[in-house]
mmCIF file of N, CA and C and ligand atoms in Angstrom:
data_model
loop_
_atom_site.group_PDB
_atom_site.id
_atom_site.type_symbol
_atom_site.label_atom_id
_atom_site.label_comp_id
_atom_site.label_asym_id
_atom_site.label_seq_id
_atom_site.Cartn_x
_atom_site.Cartn_y
_atom_site.Cartn_z
ATOM 1 N N MET A 1 170.241 56.214 31.746
ATOM 2 C CA MET A 1 169.169 56.619 30.830
ATOM 3 C C MET A 1 168.599 57.959 31.274
ATOM 4 N N ASP A 2 168.435 58.922 30.340
ATOM 5 C CA ASP A 2 167.893 60.213 30.728
ATOM 6 C C ASP A 2 166.367 60.153 30.869
ATOM 7 N N ARG A 3 165.820 61.189 31.438
ATOM 8 C CA ARG A 3 164.397 61.159 31.784
ATOM 9 C C ARG A 3 163.498 61.045 30.554
ATOM 10 N N GLU A 4 163.879 61.765 29.519
ATOM 11 C CA GLU A 4 163.062 61.760 28.299
ATOM 12 C C GLU A 4 162.959 60.344 27.718
ATOM 13 N N THR A 5 164.100 59.657 27.680
ATOM 14 C CA THR A 5 164.141 58.297 27.154
ATOM 15 C C THR A 5 163.319 57.358 28.025
ATOM 16 N N ALA A 6 163.430 57.553 29.329
ATOM 17 C CA ALA A 6 162.686 56.707 30.270
ATOM 18 C C ALA A 6 161.184 56.870 30.053
ATOM 19 N N ASN A 7 160.741 58.114 29.886
ATOM 20 C CA ASN A 7 159.314 58.372 29.679
ATOM 21 C C ASN A 7 158.824 57.745 28.385
ATOM 22 N N LEU A 8 159.657 57.862 27.371
ATOM 23 C CA LEU A 8 159.296 57.301 26.085
ATOM 24 C C LEU A 8 159.121 55.789 26.204
ATOM 25 N N ASP A 9 160.078 55.147 26.874
ATOM 26 C CA ASP A 9 160.019 53.700 27.062
ATOM 27 C C ASP A 9 158.769 53.311 27.820
ATOM 28 N N GLU A 10 158.444 54.104 28.815
ATOM 29 C CA GLU A 10 157.304 53.805 29.670
ATOM 30 C C GLU A 10 155.992 53.877 28.879
ATOM 31 N N ARG A 11 155.889 54.919 28.045
ATOM 32 C CA ARG A 11 154.694 55.099 27.246
ATOM 33 C C ARG A 11 154.517 53.921 26.291
ATOM 34 N N GLU A 12 155.618 53.571 25.665
ATOM 35 C CA GLU A 12 155.640 52.456 24.744
ATOM 36 C C GLU A 12 155.235 51.165 25.461
ATOM 37 N N ALA A 13 155.855 50.960 26.603
ATOM 38 C CA ALA A 13 155.670 49.709 27.338
ATOM 39 C C ALA A 13 154.257 49.576 27.874
ATOM 40 N N SER A 14 153.655 50.694 28.285
ATOM 41 C CA SER A 14 152.344 50.623 28.914
ATOM 42 C C SER A 14 151.278 50.126 27.938
ATOM 43 N N LEU A 15 151.601 50.168 26.659
ATOM 44 C CA LEU A 15 150.634 49.733 25.664
ATOM 45 C C LEU A 15 150.872 48.305 25.216
ATOM 46 N N SER A 16 151.932 47.691 25.728
ATOM 47 C CA SER A 16 152.390 46.454 25.113
ATOM 48 C C SER A 16 152.314 45.235 26.025
ATOM 49 N N LYS A 17 151.770 44.172 25.459
ATOM 50 C CA LYS A 17 151.747 42.883 26.150
ATOM 51 C C LYS A 17 152.777 41.957 25.515
ATOM 52 N N ILE A 18 153.618 41.382 26.345
ATOM 53 C CA ILE A 18 154.693 40.522 25.859
ATOM 54 C C ILE A 18 154.457 39.095 26.342
ATOM 55 N N LEU A 19 154.476 38.150 25.409
ATOM 56 C CA LEU A 19 154.428 36.735 25.771
ATOM 57 C C LEU A 19 155.855 36.196 25.804
ATOM 58 N N ILE A 20 156.255 35.684 26.970
ATOM 59 C CA ILE A 20 157.571 35.052 27.111
ATOM 60 C C ILE A 20 157.365 33.547 27.045
ATOM 61 N N VAL A 21 157.954 32.911 26.032
ATOM 62 C CA VAL A 21 157.880 31.456 25.927
ATOM 63 C C VAL A 21 159.251 30.918 26.316
ATOM 64 N N GLU A 22 159.335 30.393 27.515
ATOM 65 C CA GLU A 22 160.641 30.008 28.075
ATOM 66 C C GLU A 22 160.438 28.947 29.146
ATOM 67 N N ASP A 23 161.220 27.872 29.081
ATOM 68 C CA ASP A 23 161.087 26.805 30.080
ATOM 69 C C ASP A 23 162.086 26.944 31.224
ATOM 70 N N ASN A 24 163.105 27.771 31.035
ATOM 71 C CA ASN A 24 164.080 27.974 32.107
ATOM 72 C C ASN A 24 163.500 28.967 33.120
ATOM 73 N N GLU A 25 163.237 28.463 34.332
ATOM 74 C CA GLU A 25 162.525 29.286 35.313
ATOM 75 C C GLU A 25 163.285 30.540 35.715
ATOM 76 N N MET A 26 164.612 30.412 35.758
ATOM 77 C CA MET A 26 165.386 31.575 36.164
ATOM 78 C C MET A 26 165.285 32.683 35.124
ATOM 79 N N LEU A 27 165.386 32.300 33.861
ATOM 80 C CA LEU A 27 165.298 33.291 32.791
ATOM 81 C C LEU A 27 163.871 33.855 32.689
ATOM 82 N N GLN A 28 162.888 32.989 32.873
ATOM 83 C CA GLN A 28 161.484 33.412 32.925
ATOM 84 C C GLN A 28 161.313 34.539 33.937
ATOM 85 N N GLU A 29 161.879 34.291 35.118
ATOM 86 C CA GLU A 29 161.725 35.222 36.226
ATOM 87 C C GLU A 29 162.442 36.540 35.953
ATOM 88 N N ILE A 30 163.673 36.425 35.481
ATOM 89 C CA ILE A 30 164.466 37.630 35.205
ATOM 90 C C ILE A 30 163.788 38.485 34.143
ATOM 91 N N LEU A 31 163.382 37.855 33.053
ATOM 92 C CA LEU A 31 162.772 38.610 31.961
ATOM 93 C C LEU A 31 161.442 39.224 32.382
ATOM 94 N N SER A 32 160.607 38.434 33.069
ATOM 95 C CA SER A 32 159.287 38.967 33.419
ATOM 96 C C SER A 32 159.414 40.076 34.461
ATOM 97 N N GLU A 33 160.375 39.951 35.363
ATOM 98 C CA GLU A 33 160.585 41.011 36.356
ATOM 99 C C GLU A 33 161.050 42.295 35.690
ATOM 100 N N ARG A 34 162.029 42.160 34.817
ATOM 101 C CA ARG A 34 162.600 43.357 34.201
ATOM 102 C C ARG A 34 161.608 44.026 33.248
ATOM 103 N N LEU A 35 160.848 43.221 32.514
ATOM 104 C CA LEU A 35 159.855 43.803 31.599
ATOM 105 C C LEU A 35 158.680 44.373 32.396
ATOM 106 N N GLY A 36 158.275 43.668 33.443
ATOM 107 C CA GLY A 36 157.189 44.154 34.296
ATOM 108 C C GLY A 36 157.555 45.486 34.941
ATOM 109 N N PHE A 37 158.790 45.601 35.380
ATOM 110 C CA PHE A 37 159.291 46.825 36.003
ATOM 111 C C PHE A 37 159.197 48.006 35.046
ATOM 112 N N ARG A 38 159.345 47.728 33.759
ATOM 113 C CA ARG A 38 159.278 48.792 32.755
ATOM 114 C C ARG A 38 157.858 49.058 32.264
ATOM 115 N N GLY A 39 156.892 48.380 32.840
ATOM 116 C CA GLY A 39 155.498 48.664 32.505
ATOM 117 C C GLY A 39 154.882 47.738 31.477
ATOM 118 N N PHE A 40 155.646 46.763 31.024
ATOM 119 C CA PHE A 40 155.068 45.802 30.085
ATOM 120 C C PHE A 40 154.111 44.880 30.830
ATOM 121 N N ASP A 41 153.093 44.462 30.115
ATOM 122 C CA ASP A 41 152.157 43.454 30.607
ATOM 123 C C ASP A 41 152.746 42.111 30.156
ATOM 124 N N VAL A 42 153.105 41.255 31.103
ATOM 125 C CA VAL A 42 153.843 40.033 30.759
ATOM 126 C C VAL A 42 152.992 38.778 30.959
ATOM 127 N N VAL A 43 153.018 37.903 29.955
ATOM 128 C CA VAL A 43 152.373 36.598 30.038
ATOM 129 C C VAL A 43 153.453 35.553 29.780
ATOM 130 N N ILE A 44 153.367 34.416 30.495
ATOM 131 C CA ILE A 44 154.404 33.386 30.351
ATOM 132 C C ILE A 44 153.803 32.062 29.896
ATOM 133 N N ALA A 45 154.506 31.405 28.976
ATOM 134 C CA ALA A 45 154.188 30.027 28.597
ATOM 135 C C ALA A 45 155.473 29.225 28.749
ATOM 136 N N ARG A 46 155.375 28.028 29.332
ATOM 137 C CA ARG A 46 156.616 27.284 29.566
ATOM 138 C C ARG A 46 156.909 26.215 28.502
ATOM 139 N N ASP A 47 156.036 26.065 27.531
ATOM 140 C CA ASP A 47 156.330 25.171 26.414
ATOM 141 C C ASP A 47 155.576 25.654 25.171
ATOM 142 N N GLY A 48 155.912 25.055 24.032
ATOM 143 C CA GLY A 48 155.353 25.514 22.763
ATOM 144 C C GLY A 48 153.860 25.280 22.634
ATOM 145 N N GLU A 49 153.421 24.158 23.153
ATOM 146 C CA GLU A 49 152.002 23.833 23.064
ATOM 147 C C GLU A 49 151.154 24.860 23.813
ATOM 148 N N ARG A 50 151.632 25.202 25.002
ATOM 149 C CA ARG A 50 150.952 26.214 25.817
ATOM 150 C C ARG A 50 150.956 27.583 25.094
ATOM 151 N N ALA A 51 152.068 27.903 24.480
ATOM 152 C CA ALA A 51 152.165 29.169 23.738
ATOM 153 C C ALA A 51 151.132 29.214 22.618
ATOM 154 N N LEU A 52 150.994 28.109 21.885
ATOM 155 C CA LEU A 52 150.006 28.055 20.792
ATOM 156 C C LEU A 52 148.591 28.185 21.346
ATOM 157 N N ALA A 53 148.358 27.603 22.510
ATOM 158 C CA ALA A 53 147.018 27.618 23.098
ATOM 159 C C ALA A 53 146.612 29.015 23.565
ATOM 160 N N ILE A 54 147.545 29.765 24.148
ATOM 161 C CA ILE A 54 147.141 31.045 24.760
ATOM 162 C C ILE A 54 147.306 32.257 23.842
ATOM 163 N N THR A 55 148.128 32.143 22.801
ATOM 164 C CA THR A 55 148.384 33.312 21.946
ATOM 165 C C THR A 55 147.111 33.912 21.326
ATOM 166 N N PRO A 56 146.195 33.094 20.772
ATOM 167 C CA PRO A 56 144.996 33.697 20.177
ATOM 168 C C PRO A 56 144.120 34.435 21.189
ATOM 169 N N GLN A 57 144.127 34.008 22.451
ATOM 170 C CA GLN A 57 143.325 34.679 23.475
ATOM 171 C C GLN A 57 144.040 35.887 24.056
ATOM 172 N N GLU A 58 145.329 35.705 24.343
ATOM 173 C CA GLU A 58 146.087 36.785 24.986
ATOM 174 C C GLU A 58 146.426 37.915 24.018
ATOM 175 N N LYS A 59 146.502 37.583 22.717
ATOM 176 C CA LYS A 59 146.852 38.576 21.697
ATOM 177 C C LYS A 59 148.051 39.451 22.113
ATOM 178 N N PRO A 60 149.213 38.833 22.363
ATOM 179 C CA PRO A 60 150.384 39.636 22.731
ATOM 180 C C PRO A 60 150.832 40.521 21.571
ATOM 181 N N ASP A 61 151.487 41.646 21.912
ATOM 182 C CA ASP A 61 152.014 42.545 20.884
ATOM 183 C C ASP A 61 153.344 42.043 20.343
ATOM 184 N N LEU A 62 153.995 41.193 21.141
ATOM 185 C CA LEU A 62 155.297 40.651 20.734
ATOM 186 C C LEU A 62 155.550 39.376 21.539
ATOM 187 N N ILE A 63 156.267 38.438 20.907
ATOM 188 C CA ILE A 63 156.595 37.179 21.577
ATOM 189 C C ILE A 63 158.108 37.019 21.661
ATOM 190 N N LEU A 64 158.605 36.700 22.850
ATOM 191 C CA LEU A 64 160.004 36.300 23.020
ATOM 192 C C LEU A 64 160.008 34.786 23.084
ATOM 193 N N MET A 65 160.657 34.147 22.120
ATOM 194 C CA MET A 65 160.551 32.700 21.944
ATOM 195 C C MET A 65 161.876 31.982 22.162
ATOM 196 N N ASP A 66 161.955 31.252 23.284
ATOM 197 C CA ASP A 66 163.077 30.330 23.457
ATOM 198 C C ASP A 66 162.917 29.257 22.387
ATOM 199 N N MET A 67 164.011 28.762 21.839
ATOM 200 C CA MET A 67 163.906 27.768 20.760
ATOM 201 C C MET A 67 163.943 26.347 21.314
ATOM 202 N N SER A 68 164.639 26.175 22.404
ATOM 203 C CA SER A 68 164.743 24.853 23.013
ATOM 204 C C SER A 68 163.688 24.721 24.117
ATOM 205 N N LEU A 69 162.548 24.107 23.747
ATOM 206 C CA LEU A 69 161.391 24.035 24.644
ATOM 207 C C LEU A 69 160.874 22.605 24.715
ATOM 208 N N PRO A 70 160.269 22.215 25.836
ATOM 209 C CA PRO A 70 159.650 20.890 25.906
ATOM 210 C C PRO A 70 158.334 20.837 25.124
ATOM 211 N N ILE A 71 157.897 19.617 24.830
ATOM 212 C CA ILE A 71 156.625 19.305 24.158
ATOM 213 C C ILE A 71 156.636 19.726 22.684
ATOM 214 N N LEU A 72 156.773 21.043 22.452
ATOM 215 C CA LEU A 72 156.849 21.538 21.073
ATOM 216 C C LEU A 72 157.942 22.604 21.076
ATOM 217 N N ASP A 73 158.970 22.427 20.247
ATOM 218 C CA ASP A 73 160.090 23.374 20.315
ATOM 219 C C ASP A 73 159.746 24.728 19.689
ATOM 220 N N GLY A 74 160.623 25.680 19.870
ATOM 221 C CA GLY A 74 160.384 27.046 19.414
ATOM 222 C C GLY A 74 160.318 27.180 17.912
ATOM 223 N N TRP A 75 161.074 26.319 17.220
ATOM 224 C CA TRP A 75 161.063 26.372 15.754
ATOM 225 C C TRP A 75 159.660 26.038 15.240
ATOM 226 N N GLU A 76 159.133 24.912 15.690
ATOM 227 C CA GLU A 76 157.823 24.450 15.231
ATOM 228 C C GLU A 76 156.707 25.374 15.734
ATOM 229 N N THR A 77 156.838 25.831 16.968
ATOM 230 C CA THR A 77 155.842 26.757 17.519
ATOM 231 C C THR A 77 155.776 28.023 16.667
ATOM 232 N N THR A 78 156.948 28.544 16.295
ATOM 233 C CA THR A 78 157.012 29.747 15.456
ATOM 234 C C THR A 78 156.377 29.482 14.094
ATOM 235 N N ARG A 79 156.715 28.343 13.479
ATOM 236 C CA ARG A 79 156.127 28.012 12.171
ATOM 237 C C ARG A 79 154.602 28.001 12.242
ATOM 238 N N ARG A 80 154.089 27.406 13.305
ATOM 239 C CA ARG A 80 152.619 27.308 13.417
ATOM 240 C C ARG A 80 151.977 28.668 13.673
ATOM 241 N N LEU A 81 152.609 29.498 14.507
ATOM 242 C CA LEU A 81 152.066 30.840 14.762
ATOM 243 C C LEU A 81 152.076 31.670 13.476
ATOM 244 N N LYS A 82 153.129 31.511 12.680
ATOM 245 C CA LYS A 82 153.258 32.286 11.443
ATOM 246 C C LYS A 82 152.396 31.720 10.310
ATOM 247 N N ALA A 83 151.914 30.482 10.481
ATOM 248 C CA ALA A 83 151.030 29.887 9.478
ATOM 249 C C ALA A 83 149.563 30.187 9.785
ATOM 250 N N ASN A 84 149.290 30.692 10.973
ATOM 251 C CA ASN A 84 147.922 30.976 11.409
ATOM 252 C C ASN A 84 147.586 32.454 11.145
ATOM 253 N N PRO A 85 146.568 32.707 10.309
ATOM 254 C CA PRO A 85 146.214 34.103 9.981
ATOM 255 C C PRO A 85 145.889 34.955 11.215
ATOM 256 N N ASP A 86 145.456 34.327 12.296
ATOM 257 C CA ASP A 86 145.119 35.089 13.504
ATOM 258 C C ASP A 86 146.348 35.533 14.290
ATOM 259 N N THR A 87 147.472 34.856 14.080
ATOM 260 C CA THR A 87 148.653 35.157 14.912
ATOM 261 C C THR A 87 149.894 35.525 14.088
ATOM 262 N N GLN A 88 149.811 35.423 12.762
ATOM 263 C CA GLN A 88 151.028 35.587 11.964
ATOM 264 C C GLN A 88 151.600 37.003 11.979
ATOM 265 N N HIS A 89 150.777 37.986 12.373
ATOM 266 C CA HIS A 89 151.257 39.380 12.387
ATOM 267 C C HIS A 89 152.091 39.688 13.637
ATOM 268 N N ILE A 90 152.043 38.811 14.630
ATOM 269 C CA ILE A 90 152.722 39.092 15.903
ATOM 270 C C ILE A 90 154.235 38.902 15.743
ATOM 271 N N PRO A 91 155.017 39.951 16.027
ATOM 272 C CA PRO A 91 156.462 39.808 15.891
ATOM 273 C C PRO A 91 157.013 38.798 16.907
ATOM 274 N N ILE A 92 157.953 37.978 16.448
ATOM 275 C CA ILE A 92 158.582 36.985 17.323
ATOM 276 C C ILE A 92 160.090 37.214 17.327
ATOM 277 N N ILE A 93 160.632 37.388 18.518
ATOM 278 C CA ILE A 93 162.092 37.470 18.663
ATOM 279 C C ILE A 93 162.572 36.155 19.258
ATOM 280 N N ALA A 94 163.433 35.444 18.518
ATOM 281 C CA ALA A 94 163.973 34.169 18.978
ATOM 282 C C ALA A 94 165.046 34.397 20.036
ATOM 283 N N LEU A 95 165.028 33.540 21.056
ATOM 284 C CA LEU A 95 166.107 33.538 22.042
ATOM 285 C C LEU A 95 166.783 32.172 21.935
ATOM 286 N N THR A 96 168.036 32.167 21.528
ATOM 287 C CA THR A 96 168.705 30.866 21.440
ATOM 288 C C THR A 96 170.071 30.905 22.102
ATOM 289 N N ALA A 97 170.540 29.726 22.440
ATOM 290 C CA ALA A 97 171.752 29.618 23.243
ATOM 291 C C ALA A 97 173.029 29.753 22.423
ATOM 292 N N HIS A 98 172.942 29.456 21.138
ATOM 293 C CA HIS A 98 174.170 29.392 20.353
ATOM 294 C C HIS A 98 174.184 30.422 19.246
ATOM 295 N N SER A 99 175.059 31.406 19.396
ATOM 296 C CA SER A 99 175.073 32.499 18.421
ATOM 297 C C SER A 99 175.837 32.110 17.161
ATOM 298 N N LEU A 100 176.658 31.077 17.227
ATOM 299 C CA LEU A 100 177.543 30.790 16.098
ATOM 300 C C LEU A 100 177.178 29.510 15.345
ATOM 301 N N SER A 101 176.052 28.914 15.689
ATOM 302 C CA SER A 101 175.753 27.598 15.117
ATOM 303 C C SER A 101 174.709 27.637 14.014
ATOM 304 N N GLY A 102 174.465 28.829 13.459
ATOM 305 C CA GLY A 102 173.468 28.926 12.404
ATOM 306 C C GLY A 102 172.058 29.103 12.936
ATOM 307 N N ASP A 103 171.934 29.302 14.240
ATOM 308 C CA ASP A 103 170.608 29.470 14.834
ATOM 309 C C ASP A 103 169.907 30.724 14.342
ATOM 310 N N ARG A 104 170.691 31.757 14.045
ATOM 311 C CA ARG A 104 170.086 32.996 13.568
ATOM 312 C C ARG A 104 169.349 32.723 12.248
ATOM 313 N N GLU A 105 170.037 32.088 11.314
ATOM 314 C CA GLU A 105 169.446 31.773 10.010
ATOM 315 C C GLU A 105 168.252 30.833 10.175
ATOM 316 N N LYS A 106 168.428 29.842 11.052
ATOM 317 C CA LYS A 106 167.339 28.892 11.303
ATOM 318 C C LYS A 106 166.115 29.599 11.880
ATOM 319 N N SER A 107 166.353 30.545 12.791
ATOM 320 C CA SER A 107 165.257 31.292 13.428
ATOM 321 C C SER A 107 164.496 32.100 12.392
ATOM 322 N N LEU A 108 165.245 32.795 11.534
ATOM 323 C CA LEU A 108 164.605 33.626 10.520
ATOM 324 C C LEU A 108 163.856 32.742 9.517
ATOM 325 N N ALA A 109 164.441 31.596 9.191
ATOM 326 C CA ALA A 109 163.782 30.667 8.267
ATOM 327 C C ALA A 109 162.488 30.122 8.864
ATOM 328 N N ALA A 110 162.448 29.948 10.165
ATOM 329 C CA ALA A 110 161.235 29.445 10.825
ATOM 330 C C ALA A 110 160.150 30.514 10.894
ATOM 331 N N GLY A 111 160.535 31.784 10.627
ATOM 332 C CA GLY A 111 159.549 32.852 10.614
ATOM 333 C C GLY A 111 159.752 33.898 11.699
ATOM 334 N N CYS A 112 160.810 33.736 12.502
ATOM 335 C CA CYS A 112 161.077 34.740 13.541
ATOM 336 C C CYS A 112 161.455 36.061 12.872
ATOM 337 N N ASP A 113 161.068 37.167 13.518
ATOM 338 C CA ASP A 113 161.332 38.482 12.970
ATOM 339 C C ASP A 113 162.699 39.006 13.359
ATOM 340 N N ASP A 114 163.218 38.500 14.473
ATOM 341 C CA ASP A 114 164.549 38.894 14.915
ATOM 342 C C ASP A 114 165.080 37.809 15.838
ATOM 343 N N TYR A 115 166.260 38.026 16.347
ATOM 344 C CA TYR A 115 166.997 36.981 17.020
ATOM 345 C C TYR A 115 167.874 37.613 18.097
ATOM 346 N N GLU A 116 167.915 36.992 19.258
ATOM 347 C CA GLU A 116 168.818 37.457 20.316
ATOM 348 C C GLU A 116 169.471 36.233 20.949
ATOM 349 N N ALA A 117 170.803 36.247 20.990
ATOM 350 C CA ALA A 117 171.529 35.106 21.552
ATOM 351 C C ALA A 117 171.568 35.205 23.076
ATOM 352 N N LYS A 118 171.514 34.046 23.723
ATOM 353 C CA LYS A 118 171.701 33.993 25.171
ATOM 354 C C LYS A 118 173.200 33.905 25.471
ATOM 355 N N PRO A 119 173.700 34.418 26.590
ATOM 356 C CA PRO A 119 172.911 35.116 27.607
ATOM 357 C C PRO A 119 172.364 36.443 27.085
ATOM 358 N N VAL A 120 171.105 36.734 27.456
ATOM 359 C CA VAL A 120 170.400 37.881 26.920
ATOM 360 C C VAL A 120 171.004 39.193 27.416
ATOM 361 N N ASN A 121 171.374 40.052 26.475
ATOM 362 C CA ASN A 121 171.780 41.414 26.787
ATOM 363 C C ASN A 121 170.482 42.230 26.821
ATOM 364 N N PHE A 122 170.038 42.587 28.024
ATOM 365 C CA PHE A 122 168.704 43.153 28.198
ATOM 366 C C PHE A 122 168.526 44.478 27.454
ATOM 367 N N ALA A 123 169.540 45.337 27.513
ATOM 368 C CA ALA A 123 169.444 46.638 26.827
ATOM 369 C C ALA A 123 169.288 46.438 25.321
ATOM 370 N N ARG A 124 170.062 45.497 24.786
ATOM 371 C CA ARG A 124 169.984 45.237 23.355
ATOM 372 C C ARG A 124 168.639 44.613 22.970
ATOM 373 N N LEU A 125 168.158 43.720 23.844
ATOM 374 C CA LEU A 125 166.855 43.095 23.594
ATOM 375 C C LEU A 125 165.747 44.144 23.583
ATOM 376 N N LEU A 126 165.775 45.060 24.553
ATOM 377 C CA LEU A 126 164.763 46.127 24.612
ATOM 378 C C LEU A 126 164.766 46.962 23.343
ATOM 379 N N LYS A 127 165.969 47.252 22.851
ATOM 380 C CA LYS A 127 166.088 48.047 21.634
ATOM 381 C C LYS A 127 165.446 47.307 20.459
ATOM 382 N N LYS A 128 165.709 46.011 20.357
ATOM 383 C CA LYS A 128 165.106 45.219 19.287
ATOM 384 C C LYS A 128 163.594 45.189 19.436
ATOM 385 N N MET A 129 163.123 45.001 20.673
ATOM 386 C CA MET A 129 161.676 44.965 20.918
ATOM 387 C C MET A 129 161.041 46.270 20.482
ATOM 388 N N SER A 130 161.684 47.399 20.807
ATOM 389 C CA SER A 130 161.053 48.692 20.555
ATOM 390 C C SER A 130 160.869 48.942 19.058
ATOM 391 N N THR A 131 161.738 48.356 18.215
ATOM 392 C CA THR A 131 161.557 48.564 16.776
ATOM 393 C C THR A 131 160.246 47.935 16.291
ATOM 394 N N PHE A 132 159.788 46.899 16.976
ATOM 395 C CA PHE A 132 158.525 46.251 16.584
ATOM 396 C C PHE A 132 157.308 46.871 17.267
ATOM 397 N N LEU A 133 157.537 47.563 18.379
ATOM 398 C CA LEU A 133 156.405 48.061 19.168
ATOM 399 C C LEU A 133 156.052 49.508 18.825
ATOM 400 N N LYS A 134 156.883 50.180 18.044
ATOM 401 C CA LYS A 134 156.645 51.594 17.752
ATOM 402 C C LYS A 134 155.557 51.824 16.715
ATOM 403 N N GLY A 135 155.451 50.885 15.767
ATOM 404 C CA GLY A 135 154.613 51.131 14.603
ATOM 405 C C GLY A 135 153.144 51.225 14.818
HETATM 406 MN MN1 MN B 201 164.798 26.229 26.861
#
């Protein structure tokens, strides 16, 4: 990455708070480390119920949503966030394990703004995130 691009990313990131909703601790750690390193302010929720509880207070600029979650899954969590006038404007990128099983369509139907299949390609994910964080 050239210097100009790096600076641009940094400026963008310094303004942005990202909520990671993920129950897999390894992925939680990898994502929060990599986003934190780039200057993002990172908040973590390990299940859907927790995500619903903290989103109105934390007011994240974007949510990365695992779909397979304990207590309340990502599909239902997304539906509820998108049904709430206080949180429906927050972009949600779905993270799901199966790229070929119709999860993309299901994610968009649940109200997700975009979709990224696991294993997460970090560069591609950042690019998707930046389209929502620029405006
Ligand atoms: Mn999961």
